[in-house]
CSV table of C-alpha atoms in Angstrom, one decimal:
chain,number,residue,atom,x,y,z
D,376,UNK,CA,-55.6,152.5,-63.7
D,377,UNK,CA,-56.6,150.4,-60.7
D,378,UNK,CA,-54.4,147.1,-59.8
D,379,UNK,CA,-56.8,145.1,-60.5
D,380,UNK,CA,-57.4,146.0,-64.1
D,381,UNK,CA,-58.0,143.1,-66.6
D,382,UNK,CA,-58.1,142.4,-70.7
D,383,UNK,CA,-60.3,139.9,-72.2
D,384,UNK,CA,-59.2,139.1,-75.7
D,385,UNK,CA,-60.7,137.4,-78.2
D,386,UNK,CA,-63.6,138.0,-81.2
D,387,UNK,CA,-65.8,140.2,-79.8
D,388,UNK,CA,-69.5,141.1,-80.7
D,389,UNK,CA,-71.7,143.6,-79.5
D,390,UNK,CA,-75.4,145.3,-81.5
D,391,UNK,CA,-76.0,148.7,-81.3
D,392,UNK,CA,-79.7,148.2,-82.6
D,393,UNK,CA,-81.9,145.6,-84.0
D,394,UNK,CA,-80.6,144.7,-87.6
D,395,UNK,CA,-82.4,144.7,-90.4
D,396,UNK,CA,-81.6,141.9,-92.8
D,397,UNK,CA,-78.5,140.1,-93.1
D,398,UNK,CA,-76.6,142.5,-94.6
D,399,UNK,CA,-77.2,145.4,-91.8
D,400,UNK,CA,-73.3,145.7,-90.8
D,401,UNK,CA,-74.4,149.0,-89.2
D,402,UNK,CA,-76.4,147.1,-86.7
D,403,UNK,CA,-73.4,145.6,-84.6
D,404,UNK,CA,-69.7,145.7,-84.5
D,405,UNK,CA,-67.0,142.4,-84.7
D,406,UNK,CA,-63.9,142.1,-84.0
D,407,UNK,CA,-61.6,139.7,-85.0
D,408,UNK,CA,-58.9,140.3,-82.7
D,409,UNK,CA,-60.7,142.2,-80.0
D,410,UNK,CA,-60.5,143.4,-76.9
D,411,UNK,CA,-62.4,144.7,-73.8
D,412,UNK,CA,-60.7,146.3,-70.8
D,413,UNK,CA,-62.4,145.6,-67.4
D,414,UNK,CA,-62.2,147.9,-64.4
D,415,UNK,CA,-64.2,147.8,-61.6
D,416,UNK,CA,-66.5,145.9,-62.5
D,417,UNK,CA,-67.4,147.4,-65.8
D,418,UNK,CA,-66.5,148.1,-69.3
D,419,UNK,CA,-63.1,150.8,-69.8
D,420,UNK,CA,-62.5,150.1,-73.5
D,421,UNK,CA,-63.8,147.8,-76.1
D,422,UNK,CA,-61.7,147.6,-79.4
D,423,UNK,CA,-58.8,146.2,-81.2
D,424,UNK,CA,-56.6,144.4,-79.2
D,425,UNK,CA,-53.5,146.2,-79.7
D,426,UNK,CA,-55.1,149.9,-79.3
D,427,UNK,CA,-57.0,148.6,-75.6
D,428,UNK,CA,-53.5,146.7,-74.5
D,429,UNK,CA,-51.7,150.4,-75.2
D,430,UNK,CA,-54.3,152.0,-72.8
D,431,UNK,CA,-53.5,149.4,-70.2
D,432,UNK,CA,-50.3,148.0,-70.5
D,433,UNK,CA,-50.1,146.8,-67.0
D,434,UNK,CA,-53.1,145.0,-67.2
D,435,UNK,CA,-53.8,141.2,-66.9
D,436,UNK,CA,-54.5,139.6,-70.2
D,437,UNK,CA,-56.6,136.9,-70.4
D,438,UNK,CA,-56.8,135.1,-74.1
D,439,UNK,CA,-60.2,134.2,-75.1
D,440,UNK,CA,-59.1,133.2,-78.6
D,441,UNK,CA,-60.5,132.1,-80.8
D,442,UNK,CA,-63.7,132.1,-78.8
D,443,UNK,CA,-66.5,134.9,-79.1
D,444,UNK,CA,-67.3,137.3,-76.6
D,445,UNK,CA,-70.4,138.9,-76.1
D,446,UNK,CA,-72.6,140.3,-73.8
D,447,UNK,CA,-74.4,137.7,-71.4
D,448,UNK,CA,-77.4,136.5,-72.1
D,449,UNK,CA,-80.6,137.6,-70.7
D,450,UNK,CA,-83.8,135.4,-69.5
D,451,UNK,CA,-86.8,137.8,-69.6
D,452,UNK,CA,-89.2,134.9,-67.8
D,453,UNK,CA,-88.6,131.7,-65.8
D,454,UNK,CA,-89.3,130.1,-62.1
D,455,UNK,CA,-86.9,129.7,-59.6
D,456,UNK,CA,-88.6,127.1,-57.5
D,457,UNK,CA,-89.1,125.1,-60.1
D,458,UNK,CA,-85.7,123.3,-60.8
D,459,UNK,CA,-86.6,120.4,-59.9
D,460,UNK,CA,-89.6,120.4,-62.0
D,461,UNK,CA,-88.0,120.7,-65.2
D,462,UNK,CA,-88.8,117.7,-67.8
D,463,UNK,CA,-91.8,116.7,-65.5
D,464,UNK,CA,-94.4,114.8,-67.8
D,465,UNK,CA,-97.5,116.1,-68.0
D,466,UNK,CA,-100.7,116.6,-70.2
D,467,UNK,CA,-101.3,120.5,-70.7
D,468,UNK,CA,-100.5,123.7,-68.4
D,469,UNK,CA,-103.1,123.5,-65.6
D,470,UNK,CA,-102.9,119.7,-65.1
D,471,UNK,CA,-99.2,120.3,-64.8
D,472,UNK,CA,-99.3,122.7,-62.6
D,473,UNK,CA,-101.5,121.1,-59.9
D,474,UNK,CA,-99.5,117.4,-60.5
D,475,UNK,CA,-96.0,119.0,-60.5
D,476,UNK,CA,-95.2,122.7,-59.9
D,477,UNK,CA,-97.6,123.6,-57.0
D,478,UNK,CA,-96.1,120.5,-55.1
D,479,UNK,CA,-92.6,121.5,-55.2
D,480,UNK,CA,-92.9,124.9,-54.6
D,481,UNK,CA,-94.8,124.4,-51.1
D,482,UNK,CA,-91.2,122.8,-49.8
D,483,UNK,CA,-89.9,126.5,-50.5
D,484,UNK,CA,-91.6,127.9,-47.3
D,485,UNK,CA,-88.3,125.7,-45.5
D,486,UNK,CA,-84.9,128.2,-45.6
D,487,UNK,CA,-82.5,125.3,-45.9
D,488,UNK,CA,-84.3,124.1,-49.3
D,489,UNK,CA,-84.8,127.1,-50.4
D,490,UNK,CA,-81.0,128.3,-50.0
D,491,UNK,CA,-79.9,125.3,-51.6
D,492,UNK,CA,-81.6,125.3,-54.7
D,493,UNK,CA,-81.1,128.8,-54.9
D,494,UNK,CA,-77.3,127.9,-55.4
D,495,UNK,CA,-77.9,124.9,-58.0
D,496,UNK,CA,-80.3,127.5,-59.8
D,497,UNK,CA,-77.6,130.4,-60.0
D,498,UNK,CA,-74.9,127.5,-60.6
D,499,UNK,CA,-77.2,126.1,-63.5
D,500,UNK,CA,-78.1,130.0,-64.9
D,501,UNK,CA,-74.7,131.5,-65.2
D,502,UNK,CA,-73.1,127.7,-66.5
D,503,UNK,CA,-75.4,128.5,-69.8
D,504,UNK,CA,-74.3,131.8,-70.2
D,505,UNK,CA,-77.0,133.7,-68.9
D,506,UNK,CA,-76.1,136.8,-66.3
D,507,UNK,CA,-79.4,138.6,-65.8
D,508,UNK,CA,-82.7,136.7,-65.4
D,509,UNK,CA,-86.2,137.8,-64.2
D,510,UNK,CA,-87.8,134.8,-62.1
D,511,UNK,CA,-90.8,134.3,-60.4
D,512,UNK,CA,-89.8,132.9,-56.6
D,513,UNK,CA,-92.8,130.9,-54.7
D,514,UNK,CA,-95.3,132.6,-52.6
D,515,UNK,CA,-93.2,132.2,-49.6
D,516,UNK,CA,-90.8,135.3,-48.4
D,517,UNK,CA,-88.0,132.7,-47.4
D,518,UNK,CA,-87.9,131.4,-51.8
D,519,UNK,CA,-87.4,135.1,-52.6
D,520,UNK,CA,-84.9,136.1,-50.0
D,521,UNK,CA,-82.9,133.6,-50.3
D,522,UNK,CA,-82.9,134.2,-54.7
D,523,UNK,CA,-82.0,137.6,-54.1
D,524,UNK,CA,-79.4,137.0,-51.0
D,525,UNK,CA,-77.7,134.7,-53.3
D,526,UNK,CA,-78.0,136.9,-56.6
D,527,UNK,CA,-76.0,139.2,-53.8
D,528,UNK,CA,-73.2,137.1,-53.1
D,529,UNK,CA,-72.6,136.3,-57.0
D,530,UNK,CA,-73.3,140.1,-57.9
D,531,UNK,CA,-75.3,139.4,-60.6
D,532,UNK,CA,-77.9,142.0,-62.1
D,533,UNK,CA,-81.3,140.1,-61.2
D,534,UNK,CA,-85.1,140.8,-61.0
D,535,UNK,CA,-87.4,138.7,-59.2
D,536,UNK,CA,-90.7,138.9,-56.8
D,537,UNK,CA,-92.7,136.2,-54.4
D,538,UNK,CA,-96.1,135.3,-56.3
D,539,UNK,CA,-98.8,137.0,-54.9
D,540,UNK,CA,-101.8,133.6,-55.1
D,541,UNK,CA,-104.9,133.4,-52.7
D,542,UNK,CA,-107.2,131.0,-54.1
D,543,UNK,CA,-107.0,128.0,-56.6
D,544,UNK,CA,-103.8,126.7,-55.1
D,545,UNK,CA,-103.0,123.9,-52.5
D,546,UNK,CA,-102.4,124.7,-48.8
D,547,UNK,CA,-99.2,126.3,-48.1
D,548,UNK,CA,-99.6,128.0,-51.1
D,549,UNK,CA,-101.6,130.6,-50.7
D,550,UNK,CA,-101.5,133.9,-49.1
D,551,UNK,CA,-104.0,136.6,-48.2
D,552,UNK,CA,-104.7,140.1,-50.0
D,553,UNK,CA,-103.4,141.6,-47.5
D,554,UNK,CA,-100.4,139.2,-46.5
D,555,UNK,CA,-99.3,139.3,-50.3
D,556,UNK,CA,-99.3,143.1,-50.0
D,557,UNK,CA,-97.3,143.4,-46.5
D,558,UNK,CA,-95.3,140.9,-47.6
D,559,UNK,CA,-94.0,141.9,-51.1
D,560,UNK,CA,-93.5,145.7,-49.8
D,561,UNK,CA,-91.4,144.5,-47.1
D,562,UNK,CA,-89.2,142.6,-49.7
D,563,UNK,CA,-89.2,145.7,-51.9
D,564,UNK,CA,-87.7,147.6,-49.8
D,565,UNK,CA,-85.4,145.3,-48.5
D,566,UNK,CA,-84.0,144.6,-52.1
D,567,UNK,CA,-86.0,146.6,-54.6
D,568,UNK,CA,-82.7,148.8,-56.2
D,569,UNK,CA,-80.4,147.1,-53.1
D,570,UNK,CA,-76.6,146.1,-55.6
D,571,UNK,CA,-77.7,144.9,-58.5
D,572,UNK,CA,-81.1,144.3,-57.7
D,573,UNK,CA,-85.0,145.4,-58.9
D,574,UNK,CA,-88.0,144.0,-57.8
D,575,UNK,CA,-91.0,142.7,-59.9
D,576,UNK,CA,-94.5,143.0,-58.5
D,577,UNK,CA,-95.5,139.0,-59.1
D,578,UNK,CA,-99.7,138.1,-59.0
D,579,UNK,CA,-99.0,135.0,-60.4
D,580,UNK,CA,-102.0,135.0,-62.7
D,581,UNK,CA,-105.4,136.1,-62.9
D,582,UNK,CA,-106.9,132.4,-61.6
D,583,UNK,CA,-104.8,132.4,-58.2
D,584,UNK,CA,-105.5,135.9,-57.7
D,585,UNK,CA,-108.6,137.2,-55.9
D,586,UNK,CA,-110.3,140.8,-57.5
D,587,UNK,CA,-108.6,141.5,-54.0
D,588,UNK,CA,-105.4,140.5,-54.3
D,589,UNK,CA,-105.2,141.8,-57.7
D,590,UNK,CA,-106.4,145.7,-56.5
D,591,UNK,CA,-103.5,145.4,-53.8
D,592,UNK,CA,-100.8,144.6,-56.2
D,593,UNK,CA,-102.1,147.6,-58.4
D,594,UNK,CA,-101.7,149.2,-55.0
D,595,UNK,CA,-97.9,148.5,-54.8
D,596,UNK,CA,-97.6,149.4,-58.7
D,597,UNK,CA,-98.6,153.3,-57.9
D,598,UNK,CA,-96.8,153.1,-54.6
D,599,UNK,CA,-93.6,151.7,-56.7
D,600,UNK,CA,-93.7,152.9,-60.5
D,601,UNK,CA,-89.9,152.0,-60.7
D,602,UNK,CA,-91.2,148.5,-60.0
D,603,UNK,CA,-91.7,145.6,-62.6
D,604,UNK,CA,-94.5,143.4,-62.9
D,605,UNK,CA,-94.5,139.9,-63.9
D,606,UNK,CA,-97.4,137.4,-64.7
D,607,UNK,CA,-98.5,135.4,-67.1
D,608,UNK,CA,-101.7,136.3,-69.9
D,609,UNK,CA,-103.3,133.7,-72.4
D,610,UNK,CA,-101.1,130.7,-72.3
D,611,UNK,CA,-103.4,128.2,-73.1
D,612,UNK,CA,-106.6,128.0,-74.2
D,613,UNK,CA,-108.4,125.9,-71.3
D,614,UNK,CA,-106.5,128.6,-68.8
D,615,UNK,CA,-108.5,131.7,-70.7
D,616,UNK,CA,-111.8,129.9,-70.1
D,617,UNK,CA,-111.2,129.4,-66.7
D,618,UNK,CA,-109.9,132.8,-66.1
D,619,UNK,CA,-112.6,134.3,-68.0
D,620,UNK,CA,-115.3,132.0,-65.7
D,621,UNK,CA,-113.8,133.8,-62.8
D,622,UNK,CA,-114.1,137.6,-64.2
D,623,UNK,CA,-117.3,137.8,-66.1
D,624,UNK,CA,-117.4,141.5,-66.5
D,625,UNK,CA,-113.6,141.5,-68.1
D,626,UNK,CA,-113.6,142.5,-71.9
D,627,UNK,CA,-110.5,139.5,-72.2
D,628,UNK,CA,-107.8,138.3,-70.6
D,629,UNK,CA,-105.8,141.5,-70.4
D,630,UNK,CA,-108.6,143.8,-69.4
D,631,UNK,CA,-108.4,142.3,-65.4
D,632,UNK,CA,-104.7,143.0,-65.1
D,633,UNK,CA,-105.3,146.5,-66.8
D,634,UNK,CA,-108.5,147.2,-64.7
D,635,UNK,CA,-106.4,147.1,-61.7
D,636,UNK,CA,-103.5,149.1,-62.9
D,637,UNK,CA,-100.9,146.2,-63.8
D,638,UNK,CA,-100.1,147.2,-67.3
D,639,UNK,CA,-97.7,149.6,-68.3
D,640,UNK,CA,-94.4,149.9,-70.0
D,641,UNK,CA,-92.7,147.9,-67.1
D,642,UNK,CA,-94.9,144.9,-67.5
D,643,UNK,CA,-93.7,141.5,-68.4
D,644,UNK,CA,-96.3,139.1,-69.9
D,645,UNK,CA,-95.5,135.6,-69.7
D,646,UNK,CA,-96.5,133.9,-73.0
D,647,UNK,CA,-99.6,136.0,-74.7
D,648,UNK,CA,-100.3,133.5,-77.2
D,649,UNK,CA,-103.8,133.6,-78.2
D,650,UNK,CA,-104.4,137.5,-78.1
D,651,UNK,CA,-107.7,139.0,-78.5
D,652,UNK,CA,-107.2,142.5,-81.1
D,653,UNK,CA,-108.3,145.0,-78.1
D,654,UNK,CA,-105.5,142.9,-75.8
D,655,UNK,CA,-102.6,143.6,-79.2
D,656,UNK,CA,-104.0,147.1,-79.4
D,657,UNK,CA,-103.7,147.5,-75.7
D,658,UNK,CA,-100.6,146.9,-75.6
D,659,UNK,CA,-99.2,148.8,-78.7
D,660,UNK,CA,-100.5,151.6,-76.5
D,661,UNK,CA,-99.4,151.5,-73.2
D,662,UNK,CA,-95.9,149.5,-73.8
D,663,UNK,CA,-96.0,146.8,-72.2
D,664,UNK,CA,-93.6,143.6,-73.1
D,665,UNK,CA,-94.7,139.7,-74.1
D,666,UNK,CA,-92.9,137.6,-73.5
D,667,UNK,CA,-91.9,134.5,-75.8
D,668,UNK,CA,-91.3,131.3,-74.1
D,669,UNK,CA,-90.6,128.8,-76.7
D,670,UNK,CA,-89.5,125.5,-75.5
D,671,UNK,CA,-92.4,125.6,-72.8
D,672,UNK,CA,-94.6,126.8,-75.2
D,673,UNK,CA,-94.1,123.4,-77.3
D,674,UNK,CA,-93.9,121.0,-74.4
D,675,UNK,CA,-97.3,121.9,-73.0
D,676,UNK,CA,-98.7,121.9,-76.6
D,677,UNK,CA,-99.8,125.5,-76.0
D,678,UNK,CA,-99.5,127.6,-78.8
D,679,UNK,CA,-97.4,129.2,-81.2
D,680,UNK,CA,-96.2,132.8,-80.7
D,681,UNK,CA,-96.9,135.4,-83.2
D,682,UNK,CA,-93.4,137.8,-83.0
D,683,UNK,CA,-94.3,138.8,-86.2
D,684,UNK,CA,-97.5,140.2,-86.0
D,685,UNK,CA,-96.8,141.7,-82.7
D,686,UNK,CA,-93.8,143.9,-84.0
D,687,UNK,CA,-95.9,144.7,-86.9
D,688,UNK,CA,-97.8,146.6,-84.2
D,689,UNK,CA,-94.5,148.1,-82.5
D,690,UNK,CA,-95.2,145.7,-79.8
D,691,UNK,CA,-91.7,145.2,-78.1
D,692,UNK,CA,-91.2,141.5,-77.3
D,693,UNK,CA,-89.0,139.7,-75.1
D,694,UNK,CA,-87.7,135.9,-75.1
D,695,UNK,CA,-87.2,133.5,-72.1
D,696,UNK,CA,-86.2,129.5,-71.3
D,697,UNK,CA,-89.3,129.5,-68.9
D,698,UNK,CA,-87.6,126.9,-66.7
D,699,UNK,CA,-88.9,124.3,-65.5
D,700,UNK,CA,-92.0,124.1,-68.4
D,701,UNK,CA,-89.1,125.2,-70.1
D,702,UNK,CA,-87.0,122.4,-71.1
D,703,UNK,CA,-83.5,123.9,-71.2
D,704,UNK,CA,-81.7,126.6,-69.0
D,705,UNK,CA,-79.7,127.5,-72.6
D,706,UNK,CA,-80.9,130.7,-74.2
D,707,UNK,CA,-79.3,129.1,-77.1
D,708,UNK,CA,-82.0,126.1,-77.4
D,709,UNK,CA,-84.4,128.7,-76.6
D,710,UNK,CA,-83.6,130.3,-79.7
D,711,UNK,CA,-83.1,127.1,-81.5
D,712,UNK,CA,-87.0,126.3,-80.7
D,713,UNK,CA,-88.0,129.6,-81.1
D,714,UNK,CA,-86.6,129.3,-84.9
D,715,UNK,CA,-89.0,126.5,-85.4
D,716,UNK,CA,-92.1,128.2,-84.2
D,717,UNK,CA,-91.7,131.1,-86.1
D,718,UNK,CA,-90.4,129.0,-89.4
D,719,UNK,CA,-93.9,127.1,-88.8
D,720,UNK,CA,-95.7,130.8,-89.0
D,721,UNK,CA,-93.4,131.9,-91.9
D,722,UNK,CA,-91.5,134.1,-89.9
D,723,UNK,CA,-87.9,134.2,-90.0
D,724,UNK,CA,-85.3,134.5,-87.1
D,725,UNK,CA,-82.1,135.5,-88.3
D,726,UNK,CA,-79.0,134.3,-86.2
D,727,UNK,CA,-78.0,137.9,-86.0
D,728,UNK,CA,-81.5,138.9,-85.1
D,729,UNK,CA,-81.6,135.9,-82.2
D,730,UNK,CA,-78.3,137.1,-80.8
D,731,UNK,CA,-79.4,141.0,-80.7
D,732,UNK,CA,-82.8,139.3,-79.3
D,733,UNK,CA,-81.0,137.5,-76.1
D,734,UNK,CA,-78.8,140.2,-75.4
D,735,UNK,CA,-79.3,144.1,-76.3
D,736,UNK,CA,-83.0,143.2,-77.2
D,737,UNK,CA,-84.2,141.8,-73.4
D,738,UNK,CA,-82.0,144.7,-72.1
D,739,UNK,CA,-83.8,146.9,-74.3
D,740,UNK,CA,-87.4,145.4,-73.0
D,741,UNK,CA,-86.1,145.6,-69.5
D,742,UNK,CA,-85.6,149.3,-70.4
D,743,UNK,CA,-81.5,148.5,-68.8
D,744,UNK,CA,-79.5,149.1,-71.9
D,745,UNK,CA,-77.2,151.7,-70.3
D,746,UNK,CA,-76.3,149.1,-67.7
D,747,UNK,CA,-76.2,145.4,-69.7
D,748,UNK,CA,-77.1,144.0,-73.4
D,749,UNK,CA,-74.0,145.3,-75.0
D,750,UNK,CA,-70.4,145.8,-75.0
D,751,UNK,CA,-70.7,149.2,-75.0
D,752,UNK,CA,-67.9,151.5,-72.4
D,753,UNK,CA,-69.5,152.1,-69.0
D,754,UNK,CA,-72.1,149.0,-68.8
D,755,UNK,CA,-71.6,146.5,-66.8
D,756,UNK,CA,-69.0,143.7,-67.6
D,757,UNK,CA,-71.3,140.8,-67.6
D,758,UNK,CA,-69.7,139.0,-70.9
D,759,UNK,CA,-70.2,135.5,-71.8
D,760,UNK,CA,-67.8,133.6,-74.1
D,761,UNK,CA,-68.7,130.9,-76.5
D,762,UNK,CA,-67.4,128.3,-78.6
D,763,UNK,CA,-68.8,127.2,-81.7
D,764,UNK,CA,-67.0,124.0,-82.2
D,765,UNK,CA,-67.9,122.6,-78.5
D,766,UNK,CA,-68.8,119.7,-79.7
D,767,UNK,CA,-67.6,117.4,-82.1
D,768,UNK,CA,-70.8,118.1,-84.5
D,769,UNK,CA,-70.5,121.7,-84.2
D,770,UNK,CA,-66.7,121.8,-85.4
D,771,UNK,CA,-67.5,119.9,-87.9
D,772,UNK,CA,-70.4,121.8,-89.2
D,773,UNK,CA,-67.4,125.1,-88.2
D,774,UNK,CA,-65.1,123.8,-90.8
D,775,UNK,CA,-67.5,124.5,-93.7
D,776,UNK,CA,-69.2,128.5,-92.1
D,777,UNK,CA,-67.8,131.2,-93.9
D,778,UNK,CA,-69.1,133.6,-92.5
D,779,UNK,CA,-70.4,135.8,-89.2
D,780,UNK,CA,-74.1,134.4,-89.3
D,781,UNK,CA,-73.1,130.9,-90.3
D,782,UNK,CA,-71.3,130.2,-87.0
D,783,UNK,CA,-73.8,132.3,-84.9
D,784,UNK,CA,-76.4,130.0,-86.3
D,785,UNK,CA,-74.3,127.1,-85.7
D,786,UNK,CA,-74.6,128.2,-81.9
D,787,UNK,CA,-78.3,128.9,-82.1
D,788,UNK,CA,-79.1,125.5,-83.3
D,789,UNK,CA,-76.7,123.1,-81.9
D,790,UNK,CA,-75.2,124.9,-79.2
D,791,UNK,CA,-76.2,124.6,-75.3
D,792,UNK,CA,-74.1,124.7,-71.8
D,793,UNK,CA,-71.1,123.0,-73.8
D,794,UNK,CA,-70.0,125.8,-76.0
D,795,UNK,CA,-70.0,128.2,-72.9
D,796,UNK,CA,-66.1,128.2,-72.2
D,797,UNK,CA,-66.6,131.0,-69.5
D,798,UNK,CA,-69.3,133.7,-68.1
D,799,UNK,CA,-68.0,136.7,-66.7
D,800,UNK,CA,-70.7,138.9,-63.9
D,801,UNK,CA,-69.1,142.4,-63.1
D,802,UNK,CA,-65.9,141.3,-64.8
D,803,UNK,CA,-65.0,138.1,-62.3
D,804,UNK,CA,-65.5,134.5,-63.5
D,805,UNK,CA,-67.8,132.3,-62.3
D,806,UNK,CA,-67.2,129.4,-60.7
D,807,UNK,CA,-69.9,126.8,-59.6
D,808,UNK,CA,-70.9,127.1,-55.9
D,809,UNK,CA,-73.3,124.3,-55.1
């Protein structure tokens, strides 16, 4: 057993697959007095206290009681240089854009900005429990070097990419076909499987994208299958119309990325709200993921996101904060407002389908599950623990849950940065760096 060995005890909860109903104990394991034994970085034993202390008596214990443990959280969509755009008023998506985001992100083509919101945005990510996050960076190499140079220095499992954008965008914004090429294989192989990190393939979307632009990124998909891709499909109505006016000869929204090769079982599709049948059958085919970004979804009045009828078609879906449309860097709010959406669409969220969702189910989209999403031995000890009487409403509201779904639903709806007691990335706490 190496020196630095370590036990973190407390309730512990990890899924081993999506559950079905309420009553789906098969679907997950709790423990009341549990335990998981780090070493190196990852997970050496998960179970009762007692039994994991026995395997490693010399081992530092650190009492989580009578907090939950679980795995960290994972953000399938959001935008690093946006942090300071975040509650930003605006009218709908494109107007916002062009008044607030576009703006901000030009200052990301300076290092020293770019470094130092990088820390405030890691500082602000793991403080709400998340550990693993997929962010677009701005179209400037500096914004994505320095997100990935400080994921480094914290350790933390990230995915990311520069945008890829050569027309509708301000100057200083824009790259060429070929400069957003050169430039995101040269930061692919810089970082593309580098520690902890993978690399997302990042046209923006379809209307900052030349036909150009959008064969070369299809380019650096076959030359990097391993790769992700990240953009963003039908968030808003005006956007598909506009998009549309720019590729006439596209059957929908989805047929431009898939004529040039960007859809597959490794794509990540920001929002897909209003989907066209070919577009749902499309991807029921070929695998690949939307990705359901509620609270931005409801502050830019853009739709509401059928989960339910996508399943139905064993379309795998993934969840995301969507910072800075998004209004909170909390997976928990996230799931708060993604409750409401579906409840407005008669769909239900379970709290014990929301916290398989934000953990083993974005690992499971990511296709990572033998490296995060669980508690399992051998992943990697990214654990964040959480209190569900943080505040003084939530403990009241504790005093009355009598059960494993109450208090998990207490935490969906009420919960946010303040009932994160600690986050764990590679088995070390995190401490605020900015």
């Amino acid at each position: 057993m190496s020196a630095d060995a370590k036990i973190l005890r407390g309730r512990t909860l990890t899924f081993h697959a999506e559950p079905n109903g309420p009553d789906d104990t098969a679907a997950y394991t709790c423990l009341e007095d549990g335990a998981l034994l780090i070493r190196d970085g990852r997970i050496a034993a998960h179970g009762a206290y007692a039994e994991v202390l026995r395997a490693a008596p010399e081992a530092e214990v650190v009492d989580h009681r009578p907090h939950l443990l679980m795995p960290g959280f994972i953000d399938l969509h959001l935008h690093f240089p946006q942090v300071q755009v975040v509650a930003s008023w605006g009218e709908q998506l494109l107007d916002w854009l062009n008044t607030y985001t576009f703006p901000a992100e030009v200052q990301f083509a300076d290092n020293t900005h770019a470094d130092r919101m990088a820390r405030a945005f890691f500082d602000l990510v793991l403080s709400h429990g998340t550990t693993t996050a997929v962010a677009f960076c701005s179209v400037h190499p500096a914004s994505a070097e320095a997100y990935f140079a400080e994921a480094a220095r914290r350790n933390m499992r990230m995915i990311g990419g520069k945008v890829m954008m050569d027309r509708n965008a301000p100057d200083g914004l824009r790259d060429t076909a070929r400069q957003g090429y050169d430039e995101t294989k040269a930061l692919i192989e810089r970082w593309h499987g580098k520690g902890r990190a993978s690399y997302a393939i990042s046209p923006r979307f379809a209307i900052t994208s030349t036909p150009d632009q959008l064969e070369m990124a299809g380019a650096l998909v076959a030359e990097h299958p391993d790769a992700y891709v990240q953009t963003h499909l039908s968030e808003n109505r005006d956007e598909i119309d506009f998009t549309l006016s720019l590729y006439p000869d596209a059957p929908d929204y989805l047929g431009i990325y898939e004529r040039y090769g960007l859809v597959h079982d490794k794509t990540l599709l920001g929002h897909a709200i209003h989907l066209e049948p070919r577009e749902i059958d499309l991807l029921a085919e070929v695998g690949g993921k939307p990705v359901f970004c509620p609270t931005s979804n409801l502050f830019l009045g853009s739709g509401l996101f059928d989960d339910g009828g996508l399943r139905a078609k064993g379309i795998q879906n993934g969840i995301a904060t969507d910072i800075g449309a998004g209004t909170s860097y909390s997976m928990l709010q996230t799931l708060n407002e993604g409750y409401k959406i579906l409840q407005l669409q008669n769909q239900k969220l379970h709290p014990l389908n929301a916290f398989h969702w934000i953990t083993r189910g974005n690992a499971e989209v990511l296709g990572q599950l033998q490296e995060i999403g669980t508690l399992d031995v051998g992943t990697e000890a990214d654990i964040v623990v959480l209190d569900v009487a943080a505040t003084p409403a939530m403990a009241l509201r504790a005093e009355a849950a009598t059960s494993l779904s109450e208090e998990l639903f207490i935490l969906q709806m009420l919960g946010d940065d303040r009932a994160v007691v600690e986050t764990y990335v590679a088995g070390e706490a995190m401490k605020p760096q900015s």
